[in-house]
Amino acid sequence: QGIFVLGLPYALLHSGYSGLFLIILAAALCCYTGKILIACLYEENEDGQLIRVRDTYEDIANACCKKLSPKLGGIFVNVTQVMELIMTCILYLVVSGNLLSHSFPYVPVTEKTWSVIAFVTLLPCVFIKTLKIVSKLSQLCSLVHFIIILVVMIYCLTQIHRWSWAKFRLSIEFEDFLVSVGVIIFSYTSQIFLPTLEGNMKNPGEFRCMLNWTHFFACVLKTTFALTAFLTWGEETREVITDNLPSFLQTLVNLCLLTKALLSYPLPFFAATEIVYACISRGNHSNYRSPLFALGVRGSFLLLTLLMAMFIPHFALLMGLTGSVTGAAMTFLLPSLFHLKLKWKKLSFLEKCADITVFILGFLCSIAGIVCSIKGLLEVFG
């Protein structure tokens, strides 16, 4: 459960009852595409046994596009991965500025300036060279996130007398609904990490079972959190749900959220820069493998996230756009397309129909979400 789960109550505000159905449907679809993506890593040998012949998402893409170009698929997947990871970093900066401005409303500083202050604290990220440091920061993240969710849920339960199902709308605005689709999809995206995760499992045979249970519990937790928060505040639900808390709790929770956002930033940042650096340094040019060049790559990406956060300081709209572009591609479009390409002769009619349906749904959601999110951003900028 990442920090973006805090945008789910706002998604329910714009999607009504259909939002609850979407949270469940997205869990089922993401679980399915996770399974077929991992299936693409394996091929049958002469004895009919499944052998792992590929290791990464990039390997799968290259296998699918090898007739056109041996590396075309991998390049496309890497570009999409980097986009999603960098957009995640930008969202952490945007939400950091938002949290600081709400935590210290009496300080005469704009939200963009707060984002710059948050950015300064992240400058040491350019010196991160291994996952050891990132993993320690992620452990602290988990603890802080648990505290945040617990506080919000306890407060919502104390307001149970205010709950009313009448707050749910039956009629919804189509454009707002599509932005909500992007937000919900983005809260589930994990396909980038699944090949590595499955490859490192003690018993990879239990992967499908693990995926079923994790998506089931994720669905239950997301639905419970989004529902209780929306029933508590209804039409007053904000983009980041912690903005709805009373002032005595808001400052405490916002500072916890700020800590979590800053501690979460290094993981997607490190992953994105590693992909780019690996792609650049594959040649024989020794300059591309120098520590100074690596520092330059990380510094450039760090600066890029700040500039983007400064120009698009709208949390929900940016999350919806990211979910529609990269989230839909990595979660729905590519896994179903790759599965059809690599396993076509061995798939049953129903399996082919399922893959094609997922692809079409992902494509429609992606196009509609992109159009509506961009339109929303243009309206915000007047």
CSV table of C-alpha atoms in Angstrom, one decimal:
chain,number,residue,atom,x,y,z
A,1,GLN,CA,0.0,0.0,0.0
A,2,GLY,CA,1.8,3.1,-1.3
A,3,ILE,CA,1.3,6.7,-0.5
A,4,PHE,CA,-1.0,7.0,-3.5
A,5,VAL,CA,-3.7,5.1,-1.7
A,6,LEU,CA,-4.5,8.5,-0.1
A,7,GLY,CA,-6.0,9.6,-3.4
A,8,LEU,CA,-8.6,6.7,-3.5
A,9,PRO,CA,-11.3,8.5,-1.5
A,10,TYR,CA,-11.1,11.4,-3.9
A,11,ALA,CA,-11.5,8.9,-6.8
A,12,LEU,CA,-14.6,7.6,-5.1
A,13,LEU,CA,-16.0,11.1,-4.9
A,14,HIS,CA,-15.9,11.3,-8.7
A,15,SER,CA,-16.8,7.7,-9.5
A,16,GLY,CA,-19.5,6.9,-7.0
A,17,TYR,CA,-20.6,3.3,-6.6
A,18,SER,CA,-18.8,2.4,-9.8
A,19,GLY,CA,-15.5,3.3,-8.0
A,20,LEU,CA,-15.9,0.5,-5.6
A,21,PHE,CA,-16.5,-1.9,-8.5
A,22,LEU,CA,-13.4,-0.5,-10.2
A,23,ILE,CA,-11.2,-1.1,-7.2
A,24,ILE,CA,-12.2,-4.8,-7.2
A,25,LEU,CA,-12.0,-5.1,-11.0
A,26,ALA,CA,-8.6,-3.5,-11.1
A,27,ALA,CA,-7.3,-5.9,-8.5
A,28,ALA,CA,-8.6,-8.9,-10.5
A,29,LEU,CA,-7.2,-7.7,-13.8
A,30,CYS,CA,-3.8,-6.7,-12.3
A,31,CYS,CA,-3.6,-10.1,-10.6
A,32,TYR,CA,-4.3,-11.8,-14.0
A,33,THR,CA,-1.8,-9.7,-16.0
A,34,GLY,CA,0.8,-10.4,-13.4
A,35,LYS,CA,0.4,-14.1,-13.9
A,36,ILE,CA,0.5,-14.0,-17.7
A,37,LEU,CA,3.5,-11.7,-17.6
A,38,ILE,CA,5.4,-14.3,-15.5
A,39,ALA,CA,4.2,-17.1,-17.9
A,40,CYS,CA,6.1,-15.2,-20.6
A,41,LEU,CA,9.3,-15.9,-18.8
A,42,TYR,CA,9.0,-19.7,-19.3
A,43,GLU,CA,9.1,-22.0,-22.3
A,44,GLU,CA,8.5,-25.8,-22.4
A,45,ASN,CA,11.5,-28.0,-23.1
A,46,GLU,CA,11.5,-31.3,-25.1
A,47,ASP,CA,10.1,-33.2,-22.0
A,48,GLY,CA,7.2,-30.7,-21.6
A,49,GLN,CA,8.7,-29.1,-18.5
A,50,LEU,CA,8.6,-25.4,-18.0
A,51,ILE,CA,12.1,-23.8,-18.0
A,52,ARG,CA,12.8,-20.1,-17.2
A,53,VAL,CA,14.4,-18.7,-20.3
A,54,ARG,CA,14.0,-15.0,-19.6
A,55,ASP,CA,14.7,-12.9,-16.6
A,56,THR,CA,13.2,-9.4,-17.0
A,57,TYR,CA,10.4,-7.5,-18.6
A,58,GLU,CA,12.9,-6.2,-21.1
A,59,ASP,CA,13.8,-9.8,-22.1
A,60,ILE,CA,10.1,-10.6,-22.8
A,61,ALA,CA,9.8,-7.5,-24.9
A,62,ASN,CA,12.9,-8.3,-26.9
A,63,ALA,CA,11.6,-11.9,-27.6
A,64,CYS,CA,8.4,-10.5,-28.9
A,65,CYS,CA,10.0,-7.9,-31.2
A,66,LYS,CA,13.1,-9.9,-32.4
A,67,LYS,CA,11.8,-10.2,-36.0
A,68,LEU,CA,11.5,-6.4,-36.3
A,69,SER,CA,14.6,-5.5,-34.2
A,70,PRO,CA,16.4,-7.5,-31.5
A,71,LYS,CA,16.4,-4.6,-29.0
A,72,LEU,CA,13.3,-2.6,-30.1
A,73,GLY,CA,10.9,-4.1,-27.5
A,74,GLY,CA,13.4,-3.7,-24.7
A,75,ILE,CA,14.0,0.0,-25.5
A,76,PHE,CA,10.2,0.6,-25.5
A,77,VAL,CA,9.8,-1.1,-22.1
A,78,ASN,CA,12.8,0.7,-20.6
A,79,VAL,CA,11.4,4.1,-21.8
A,80,THR,CA,8.0,3.3,-20.3
A,81,GLN,CA,9.5,2.0,-17.0
A,82,VAL,CA,11.7,5.1,-16.7
A,83,MET,CA,8.6,7.4,-17.4
A,84,GLU,CA,6.6,5.7,-14.7
A,85,LEU,CA,9.4,5.8,-12.1
A,86,ILE,CA,10.3,9.4,-12.8
A,87,MET,CA,6.6,10.4,-12.7
A,88,THR,CA,6.4,8.6,-9.3
A,89,CYS,CA,9.3,10.7,-8.1
A,90,ILE,CA,7.6,13.9,-9.3
A,91,LEU,CA,4.5,12.9,-7.4
A,92,TYR,CA,6.5,12.5,-4.2
A,93,LEU,CA,7.8,16.1,-4.7
A,94,VAL,CA,4.4,17.5,-5.5
A,95,VAL,CA,2.8,15.8,-2.4
A,96,SER,CA,5.7,17.0,-0.2
A,97,GLY,CA,5.1,20.6,-1.2
A,98,ASN,CA,1.3,20.1,-0.6
A,99,LEU,CA,1.9,18.6,2.8
A,100,LEU,CA,4.3,21.3,3.9
A,101,SER,CA,2.0,24.1,2.8
A,102,HIS,CA,-0.9,22.6,4.8
A,103,SER,CA,1.3,21.8,7.8
A,104,PHE,CA,2.5,25.4,8.1
A,105,PRO,CA,-0.3,27.6,6.7
A,106,TYR,CA,0.9,30.7,8.6
A,107,VAL,CA,4.4,30.7,7.0
A,108,PRO,CA,4.3,33.1,3.9
A,109,VAL,CA,5.7,30.5,1.5
A,110,THR,CA,4.1,29.1,-1.6
A,111,GLU,CA,3.6,25.4,-2.3
A,112,LYS,CA,6.2,25.5,-5.1
A,113,THR,CA,8.7,27.0,-2.7
A,114,TRP,CA,8.0,24.2,-0.2
A,115,SER,CA,8.6,21.7,-3.0
A,116,VAL,CA,12.0,23.3,-3.6
A,117,ILE,CA,12.8,22.9,0.2
A,118,ALA,CA,11.8,19.3,0.1
A,119,PHE,CA,14.0,18.9,-3.0
A,120,VAL,CA,17.0,20.2,-1.1
A,121,THR,CA,16.7,17.4,1.5
A,122,LEU,CA,16.8,14.9,-1.4
A,123,LEU,CA,20.1,16.1,-2.9
A,124,PRO,CA,22.0,13.2,-1.1
A,125,CYS,CA,20.2,10.8,-3.4
A,126,VAL,CA,22.8,11.5,-6.1
A,127,PHE,CA,25.3,9.6,-4.0
A,128,ILE,CA,23.2,6.4,-3.6
A,129,LYS,CA,25.1,3.6,-5.3
A,130,THR,CA,23.5,0.4,-3.9
A,131,LEU,CA,20.1,-0.9,-2.9
A,132,LYS,CA,21.3,-1.4,0.7
A,133,ILE,CA,20.7,2.2,1.7
A,134,VAL,CA,17.4,2.3,-0.2
A,135,SER,CA,16.1,-0.9,1.5
A,136,LYS,CA,16.8,0.7,5.0
A,137,LEU,CA,14.8,3.8,4.0
A,138,SER,CA,12.0,1.6,2.7
A,139,GLN,CA,11.7,-0.2,6.0
A,140,LEU,CA,11.2,3.2,7.8
A,141,CYS,CA,8.6,4.0,5.1
A,142,SER,CA,6.5,0.9,6.0
A,143,LEU,CA,6.5,1.9,9.7
A,144,VAL,CA,5.5,5.5,9.0
A,145,HIS,CA,2.8,4.4,6.5
A,146,PHE,CA,1.3,2.1,9.0
A,147,ILE,CA,1.0,4.9,11.6
A,148,ILE,CA,-0.7,7.2,9.0
A,149,ILE,CA,-3.3,4.7,7.9
A,150,LEU,CA,-4.0,3.8,11.5
A,151,VAL,CA,-4.6,7.4,12.5
A,152,VAL,CA,-6.9,8.2,9.6
A,153,MET,CA,-8.9,5.0,10.1
A,154,ILE,CA,-9.3,5.5,13.8
A,155,TYR,CA,-10.5,9.1,13.3
A,156,CYS,CA,-13.0,8.0,10.6
A,157,LEU,CA,-14.4,5.3,13.0
A,158,THR,CA,-14.9,8.0,15.7
A,159,GLN,CA,-17.1,9.9,13.1
A,160,ILE,CA,-19.2,6.9,12.3
A,161,HIS,CA,-22.4,8.8,13.3
A,162,ARG,CA,-21.8,11.1,10.3
A,163,TRP,CA,-21.7,8.2,7.8
A,164,SER,CA,-24.4,8.1,5.1
A,165,TRP,CA,-24.6,6.0,2.0
A,166,ALA,CA,-26.6,8.9,0.5
A,167,LYS,CA,-23.2,10.6,-0.1
A,168,PHE,CA,-22.6,8.1,-2.9
A,169,ARG,CA,-23.6,9.4,-6.3
A,170,LEU,CA,-25.4,7.3,-8.9
A,171,SER,CA,-24.9,9.8,-11.7
A,172,ILE,CA,-21.3,10.7,-12.5
A,173,GLU,CA,-19.4,13.0,-14.8
A,174,PHE,CA,-17.8,10.8,-17.5
A,175,GLU,CA,-14.5,12.8,-17.6
A,176,ASP,CA,-14.1,12.8,-13.8
A,177,PHE,CA,-14.8,9.1,-13.8
A,178,LEU,CA,-12.0,8.4,-16.3
A,179,VAL,CA,-9.5,10.4,-14.3
A,180,SER,CA,-10.6,8.2,-11.3
A,181,VAL,CA,-9.9,5.1,-13.4
A,182,GLY,CA,-6.3,6.3,-13.8
A,183,VAL,CA,-5.9,6.9,-10.1
A,184,ILE,CA,-7.2,3.5,-9.2
A,185,ILE,CA,-5.0,1.7,-11.8
A,186,PHE,CA,-1.9,3.6,-10.6
A,187,SER,CA,-2.5,2.4,-7.0
A,188,TYR,CA,-2.1,-1.2,-8.1
A,189,THR,CA,0.8,-1.1,-10.5
A,190,SER,CA,3.5,-3.6,-9.6
A,191,GLN,CA,4.2,-5.4,-12.9
A,192,ILE,CA,7.6,-3.7,-13.3
A,193,PHE,CA,8.9,-5.6,-10.2
A,194,LEU,CA,7.2,-9.0,-10.7
A,195,PRO,CA,9.9,-10.8,-12.8
A,196,THR,CA,12.6,-9.9,-10.3
A,197,LEU,CA,10.4,-10.9,-7.4
A,198,GLU,CA,9.4,-14.2,-8.9
A,199,GLY,CA,13.1,-15.0,-9.8
A,200,ASN,CA,14.1,-14.4,-6.2
A,201,MET,CA,11.4,-16.5,-4.5
A,202,LYS,CA,12.5,-19.5,-2.5
A,203,ASN,CA,9.7,-21.5,-4.2
A,204,PRO,CA,8.7,-19.8,-7.5
A,205,GLY,CA,5.9,-22.4,-7.9
A,206,GLU,CA,4.0,-20.5,-5.2
A,207,PHE,CA,4.0,-17.2,-7.1
A,208,ARG,CA,0.4,-17.5,-8.4
A,209,CYS,CA,-0.9,-18.3,-5.0
A,210,MET,CA,1.1,-15.4,-3.5
A,211,LEU,CA,-0.3,-13.0,-6.2
A,212,ASN,CA,-3.9,-14.1,-5.5
A,213,TRP,CA,-3.6,-13.4,-1.7
A,214,THR,CA,-1.7,-10.1,-2.0
A,215,HIS,CA,-4.1,-8.7,-4.5
A,216,PHE,CA,-7.1,-9.9,-2.4
A,217,PHE,CA,-5.8,-8.2,0.7
A,218,ALA,CA,-4.8,-5.1,-1.3
A,219,CYS,CA,-8.3,-4.9,-2.6
A,220,VAL,CA,-9.9,-5.3,0.9
A,221,LEU,CA,-7.6,-2.7,2.4
A,222,LYS,CA,-8.0,-0.1,-0.4
A,223,THR,CA,-11.8,-0.6,-0.4
A,224,THR,CA,-12.1,-0.3,3.4
A,225,PHE,CA,-9.8,2.8,3.6
A,226,ALA,CA,-11.4,4.6,0.6
A,227,LEU,CA,-14.9,3.8,1.8
A,228,THR,CA,-14.5,4.8,5.4
A,229,ALA,CA,-12.8,8.1,4.4
A,230,PHE,CA,-15.4,9.0,1.8
A,231,LEU,CA,-18.3,8.2,4.1
A,232,THR,CA,-16.8,10.5,6.7
A,233,TRP,CA,-16.3,13.6,4.5
A,234,GLY,CA,-18.5,13.0,1.4
A,235,GLU,CA,-18.5,15.9,-1.0
A,236,GLU,CA,-15.8,17.7,1.1
A,237,THR,CA,-13.2,14.9,0.3
A,238,ARG,CA,-9.9,16.5,-0.8
A,239,GLU,CA,-7.3,15.3,-3.3
A,240,VAL,CA,-5.1,14.1,-0.5
A,241,ILE,CA,-7.4,12.7,2.2
A,242,THR,CA,-5.2,13.8,5.1
A,243,ASP,CA,-6.1,17.5,4.2
A,244,ASN,CA,-9.6,16.7,5.6
A,245,LEU,CA,-8.3,15.9,9.1
A,246,PRO,CA,-8.8,18.4,11.9
A,247,SER,CA,-5.9,20.7,12.5
A,248,PHE,CA,-4.6,19.0,15.6
A,249,LEU,CA,-4.2,15.7,13.7
A,250,GLN,CA,-3.5,17.2,10.3
A,251,THR,CA,-0.1,18.6,11.2
A,252,LEU,CA,1.0,15.4,12.8
A,253,VAL,CA,-0.2,13.2,10.0
A,254,ASN,CA,1.1,15.5,7.3
A,255,LEU,CA,4.6,15.5,8.8
A,256,CYS,CA,4.5,11.7,8.9
A,257,LEU,CA,3.3,11.7,5.3
A,258,LEU,CA,6.1,14.1,4.4
A,259,THR,CA,8.6,11.8,6.0
A,260,LYS,CA,7.2,8.8,4.1
A,261,ALA,CA,7.2,10.7,0.8
A,262,LEU,CA,10.9,11.7,1.2
A,263,LEU,CA,11.9,8.2,2.3
A,264,SER,CA,10.0,6.7,-0.6
A,265,TYR,CA,11.6,8.9,-3.2
A,266,PRO,CA,15.0,7.1,-3.4
A,267,LEU,CA,13.6,3.7,-4.6
A,268,PRO,CA,12.0,4.8,-7.9
A,269,PHE,CA,14.7,7.4,-8.4
A,270,PHE,CA,17.5,4.7,-8.0
A,271,ALA,CA,15.6,2.2,-10.2
A,272,ALA,CA,15.1,4.8,-13.0
A,273,THR,CA,18.7,6.1,-13.0
A,274,GLU,CA,20.0,2.5,-12.9
A,275,ILE,CA,18.0,1.6,-16.0
A,276,VAL,CA,19.2,4.7,-17.9
A,277,TYR,CA,22.8,4.3,-16.8
A,278,ALA,CA,22.8,0.6,-17.8
A,279,CYS,CA,21.4,1.4,-21.2
A,280,ILE,CA,24.0,4.2,-21.8
A,281,SER,CA,27.0,2.3,-20.5
A,282,ARG,CA,26.4,-0.9,-22.5
A,283,GLY,CA,28.8,0.3,-25.2
A,284,ASN,CA,32.6,0.2,-24.9
A,285,HIS,CA,33.0,3.9,-24.1
A,286,SER,CA,34.9,4.0,-20.8
A,287,ASN,CA,33.6,7.6,-20.2
A,288,TYR,CA,30.1,6.3,-19.9
A,289,ARG,CA,31.2,4.0,-17.0
A,290,SER,CA,33.0,6.6,-15.0
A,291,PRO,CA,31.6,7.5,-11.5
A,292,LEU,CA,31.5,11.2,-12.5
A,293,PHE,CA,29.2,10.3,-15.4
A,294,ALA,CA,26.9,8.3,-13.2
A,295,LEU,CA,26.8,11.2,-10.8
A,296,GLY,CA,25.8,13.5,-13.7
A,297,VAL,CA,23.0,11.1,-14.8
A,298,ARG,CA,21.5,11.0,-11.2
A,299,GLY,CA,21.9,14.8,-10.8
A,300,SER,CA,20.1,15.4,-14.1
A,301,PHE,CA,17.2,13.2,-13.2
A,302,LEU,CA,17.0,14.8,-9.8
A,303,LEU,CA,16.7,18.2,-11.3
A,304,LEU,CA,14.2,17.0,-13.9
A,305,THR,CA,11.8,15.8,-11.2
A,306,LEU,CA,12.0,19.2,-9.5
A,307,LEU,CA,11.2,21.1,-12.7
A,308,MET,CA,8.2,18.9,-13.5
A,309,ALA,CA,6.9,19.2,-9.9
A,310,MET,CA,7.1,23.0,-10.2
A,311,PHE,CA,5.2,23.2,-13.4
A,312,ILE,CA,2.5,20.6,-12.7
A,313,PRO,CA,1.7,21.0,-8.9
A,314,HIS,CA,-1.6,19.0,-9.0
A,315,PHE,CA,-1.5,15.6,-7.2
A,316,ALA,CA,-4.7,13.8,-8.4
A,317,LEU,CA,-4.5,15.0,-12.0
A,318,LEU,CA,-0.8,14.1,-12.3
A,319,MET,CA,-1.5,10.7,-10.8
A,320,GLY,CA,-4.4,10.1,-13.2
A,321,LEU,CA,-2.2,11.0,-16.2
A,322,THR,CA,0.6,8.7,-15.0
A,323,GLY,CA,-1.8,5.8,-14.4
A,324,SER,CA,-3.4,6.3,-17.8
A,325,VAL,CA,-0.1,6.5,-19.7
A,326,THR,CA,2.5,4.2,-18.1
A,327,GLY,CA,0.3,2.4,-15.6
A,328,ALA,CA,-2.1,1.1,-18.2
A,329,ALA,CA,0.7,0.2,-20.7
A,330,MET,CA,2.8,-1.7,-18.2
A,331,THR,CA,-0.1,-3.3,-16.3
A,332,PHE,CA,-2.6,-4.2,-19.1
A,333,LEU,CA,-1.5,-3.5,-22.6
A,334,LEU,CA,2.0,-5.0,-22.7
A,335,PRO,CA,1.4,-8.2,-20.6
A,336,SER,CA,-1.6,-9.2,-22.6
A,337,LEU,CA,0.1,-8.4,-25.9
A,338,PHE,CA,3.3,-10.3,-25.0
A,339,HIS,CA,1.3,-13.3,-23.8
A,340,LEU,CA,-0.7,-13.5,-27.0
A,341,LYS,CA,2.5,-13.1,-29.1
A,342,LEU,CA,4.6,-15.7,-27.2
A,343,LYS,CA,1.9,-18.3,-26.3
A,344,TRP,CA,-0.6,-18.0,-29.1
A,345,LYS,CA,-0.4,-21.6,-30.3
A,346,LYS,CA,-0.7,-23.0,-26.7
A,347,LEU,CA,-3.5,-20.8,-25.5
A,348,SER,CA,-7.1,-22.0,-25.4
A,349,PHE,CA,-9.9,-20.0,-27.0
A,350,LEU,CA,-11.1,-18.6,-23.7
A,351,GLU,CA,-7.5,-17.5,-22.7
A,352,LYS,CA,-7.1,-15.7,-26.0
A,353,CYS,CA,-10.5,-13.9,-25.5
A,354,ALA,CA,-9.4,-13.0,-22.0
A,355,ASP,CA,-6.1,-11.5,-23.2
A,356,ILE,CA,-7.8,-9.6,-26.1
A,357,THR,CA,-10.4,-8.2,-23.7
A,358,VAL,CA,-7.8,-7.0,-21.2
A,359,PHE,CA,-5.9,-5.4,-24.0
A,360,ILE,CA,-8.9,-3.6,-25.4
A,361,LEU,CA,-10.0,-2.4,-21.9
A,362,GLY,CA,-6.5,-1.2,-21.2
A,363,PHE,CA,-6.3,0.6,-24.5
A,364,LEU,CA,-9.6,2.4,-24.1
A,365,CYS,CA,-8.9,3.4,-20.5
A,366,SER,CA,-5.5,4.6,-21.5
A,367,ILE,CA,-6.7,6.8,-24.4
A,368,ALA,CA,-9.7,8.2,-22.5
A,369,GLY,CA,-7.7,8.8,-19.3
A,370,ILE,CA,-4.9,10.6,-21.2
A,371,VAL,CA,-7.4,13.0,-22.9
A,372,CYS,CA,-9.3,13.8,-19.8
A,373,SER,CA,-6.3,14.2,-17.5
A,374,ILE,CA,-4.6,16.6,-20.0
A,375,LYS,CA,-7.9,18.5,-20.4
A,376,GLY,CA,-8.1,18.8,-16.6
A,377,LEU,CA,-4.5,20.1,-16.4
A,378,LEU,CA,-5.2,22.6,-19.2
A,379,GLU,CA,-8.3,23.9,-17.4
A,380,VAL,CA,-6.3,24.3,-14.2
A,381,PHE,CA,-3.7,26.4,-16.0
A,382,GLY,CA,-6.6,28.5,-17.4
